[in-house]
Amino acid sequence: MRRKHLFYLSSDRLDAWLWQSGKLSGPASFAATRAGLDAFLGYLEHKHPGAPALLLADLVEEDFQRMLLPHVGGKAGRNLLERRLLQQYRETPYRQAMAQGRAEEGRRDDILLCSALTNPLLLQPWTDALALLKVPLAGLYSVPLLSEELVSRLGLGREHEHLLLVTQQTAGVRQSYFHDGRLKFSRLTLATDREGALVNAGAETARTQQFLVSVRLIERGEQLHAVMVAPEPDLERWSAQCESGPETAYHFIPLAIAAGLAGLGGAGNLGQPSTDAPLADPLFLELLARTQPAGQYPLGEDSRYYRLWRIRQTLMSSSAALAACALLWTGGNLWAYADAQHEGSRLVMEAAGYDASYRVSMSDMPPSLAPTANMKAAVTIERLLATQAPAPIDMVGMLSAALDKVPQVQIVRLDWRVAADGADPEAAIPSSVLGIPSKPPQSLRVEAEIPLVASSTRAIVDSMNAFAQELARNPRLTVAIERPVLDVSSSAKLSGSTGAAGGKPAPFILNLSLAP
């Protein structure tokens, strides 16, 4: 997001800041009154109404409780956590829990830090105003929960086991206790007492430390490191009020240095040096704007316009990506078209050059007896005849293989023919017979005989049948018996004798047809 509304909410007012192009500007302050709400509505109507908003709460009415919960995963664990939060904070919808490890003893329950904004009436007028103008509210955050990120960036959690971060904001002086860099407790006190005097930072730190010891977050005798982050003038006053001892060690970090260590501009984003900023509000707001973690407190229906805004942004991004792809595709097609046009022109010119060279070459040659087209056709026909012209070699090979299997058969005469279907034998030879455009069917008339053997008429018939069957094994060859060795028709006259062998051989005729 290049532009965001950042709202800092305290108990008595709301400060509106604007984050744009990595710079923080503002604030515009609105009191928690009817007039302040009306002014806030006017501000939203005229100050980038479509920009998303982040709400940072810094309230006294924020409660923190540590609890142990059985380690249960999945939907059952979420339901159990929701029931415990509802029991703990029944009067507010702004409640959440952070997992902080597991207990080392017993059944190793989950350690949770539960927190809630216990007075939702402080937030409701402002969230209603945002909903009225359909401002996309992205998340609800709190300064204590956001302080954990600041402590991590400053590297304080690694240096000190027990850390008390003290900062001064518009709402007052915030003291947040961290153990090993994890937030455990936070309290907010007013910057002035009832008489209007500034609070004593050392006395407030002592009260907080006494409370931490009473709830056993710190054992007696353990040292608490109190880190004061404030502008230079406040640090001078606080250093005079704080004195380090065996159980308390004070550290003072100017606001400008803290912003630099955290990688933030801090109050420098306001166009002034960081030391001129009176409070730490800009530091936390810039940290929120740059990191924008997931919403720390649930917003429920107050986030519906942000969801719609996200959908609209997604659709716009998808449309832009689709338009970019369409432009790239169109550009690619235009480039391919231009390239094809250029290549086509080059080929036309190249062909024209070849034609000119051919004509020049042909002009120097004597005239040929036949046109070039006829010569080309003759070459094509010659190649077809060489590859597809019929020849008896195939059928003779099949016949030879069958004779090897039935050696009793003796060939008397072969009559090989090639003719197109329905062709006149007396007419000129058609091209189909020559194998143009494909091989023609062929036929072979086989006249053969089988020598007679005394009392072996059955053997002669079996030899002819075996010879015919052996030829029929070829799938392209069709075998037809024109005249068998033994005429068994009703008109034939059968005769025989039991004389000695040596009679004439038994002739038979087969017609073979070879499909192309």
Short mmCIF file of N, CA and C in Angstrom, two decimals, residues 52-53 127-128 130-140 298-312:
data_model
loop_
_atom_site.label_atom_id
_atom_site.label_comp_id
_atom_site.label_asym_id
_atom_site.label_seq_id
_atom_site.Cartn_x
_atom_site.Cartn_y
_atom_site.Cartn_z
N PRO A 52 -6.74 2.54 2.67
CA PRO A 52 -6.98 1.67 3.82
C PRO A 52 -6.48 2.31 5.10
N ALA A 53 -7.00 1.83 6.22
CA ALA A 53 -6.70 2.43 7.52
C ALA A 53 -6.20 1.37 8.49
N THR A 127 -14.87 3.33 15.06
CA THR A 127 -15.08 2.27 14.06
C THR A 127 -16.41 2.46 13.32
N ASP A 128 -17.43 2.97 14.04
CA ASP A 128 -18.71 3.26 13.37
C ASP A 128 -18.55 4.36 12.33
N LEU A 130 -15.81 5.04 10.67
CA LEU A 130 -15.11 4.46 9.53
C LEU A 130 -16.05 3.61 8.67
N ALA A 131 -16.93 2.85 9.34
CA ALA A 131 -17.88 2.02 8.59
C ALA A 131 -18.90 2.88 7.86
N LEU A 132 -19.27 4.01 8.45
CA LEU A 132 -20.26 4.88 7.82
C LEU A 132 -19.76 5.39 6.47
N LEU A 133 -18.49 5.70 6.40
CA LEU A 133 -17.91 6.19 5.14
C LEU A 133 -17.23 5.08 4.33
N LYS A 134 -17.43 3.83 4.77
CA LYS A 134 -16.91 2.66 4.05
C LYS A 134 -15.40 2.72 3.88
N VAL A 135 -14.72 3.18 4.93
CA VAL A 135 -13.26 3.21 4.90
C VAL A 135 -12.75 1.79 5.16
N PRO A 136 -11.88 1.25 4.32
CA PRO A 136 -11.37 -0.12 4.53
C PRO A 136 -10.43 -0.18 5.73
N LEU A 137 -10.93 -0.69 6.86
CA LEU A 137 -10.15 -0.81 8.08
C LEU A 137 -9.40 -2.14 8.03
N ALA A 138 -8.07 -2.07 7.91
CA ALA A 138 -7.27 -3.27 7.68
C ALA A 138 -6.98 -4.04 8.96
N GLY A 139 -6.84 -3.36 10.10
CA GLY A 139 -6.49 -4.08 11.31
C GLY A 139 -6.53 -3.19 12.53
N LEU A 140 -6.67 -3.85 13.68
CA LEU A 140 -6.67 -3.18 14.99
C LEU A 140 -5.45 -3.68 15.75
N PRO A 298 -9.31 -9.04 16.57
CA PRO A 298 -10.29 -9.27 15.50
C PRO A 298 -11.26 -8.10 15.39
N LEU A 299 -11.61 -7.78 14.16
CA LEU A 299 -12.52 -6.67 13.89
C LEU A 299 -13.93 -7.12 13.56
N GLY A 300 -14.11 -8.37 13.21
CA GLY A 300 -15.45 -8.84 12.87
C GLY A 300 -15.98 -8.15 11.62
N GLU A 301 -17.21 -7.66 11.72
CA GLU A 301 -17.85 -7.00 10.58
C GLU A 301 -17.21 -5.66 10.24
N ASP A 302 -16.43 -5.10 11.16
CA ASP A 302 -15.80 -3.81 10.87
C ASP A 302 -14.74 -3.91 9.78
N SER A 303 -14.33 -5.14 9.44
CA SER A 303 -13.31 -5.31 8.39
C SER A 303 -13.91 -5.69 7.04
N ARG A 304 -15.24 -5.64 6.91
CA ARG A 304 -15.85 -6.10 5.65
C ARG A 304 -15.45 -5.20 4.48
N TYR A 305 -15.33 -3.89 4.72
CA TYR A 305 -14.97 -3.00 3.62
C TYR A 305 -13.50 -3.18 3.22
N TYR A 306 -12.69 -3.62 4.16
CA TYR A 306 -11.30 -3.92 3.79
C TYR A 306 -11.23 -5.17 2.93
N ARG A 307 -12.05 -6.17 3.25
CA ARG A 307 -12.09 -7.37 2.41
C ARG A 307 -12.55 -7.02 0.99
N LEU A 308 -13.57 -6.17 0.91
CA LEU A 308 -14.02 -5.73 -0.42
C LEU A 308 -12.93 -4.95 -1.14
N TRP A 309 -12.20 -4.13 -0.40
CA TRP A 309 -11.10 -3.37 -0.99
C TRP A 309 -10.01 -4.31 -1.51
N ARG A 310 -9.72 -5.37 -0.74
CA ARG A 310 -8.73 -6.35 -1.19
C ARG A 310 -9.18 -7.04 -2.47
N ILE A 311 -10.46 -7.40 -2.52
CA ILE A 311 -10.98 -8.05 -3.72
C ILE A 311 -10.87 -7.11 -4.92
N ARG A 312 -11.22 -5.83 -4.69
CA ARG A 312 -11.13 -4.86 -5.78
C ARG A 312 -9.68 -4.69 -6.24
#
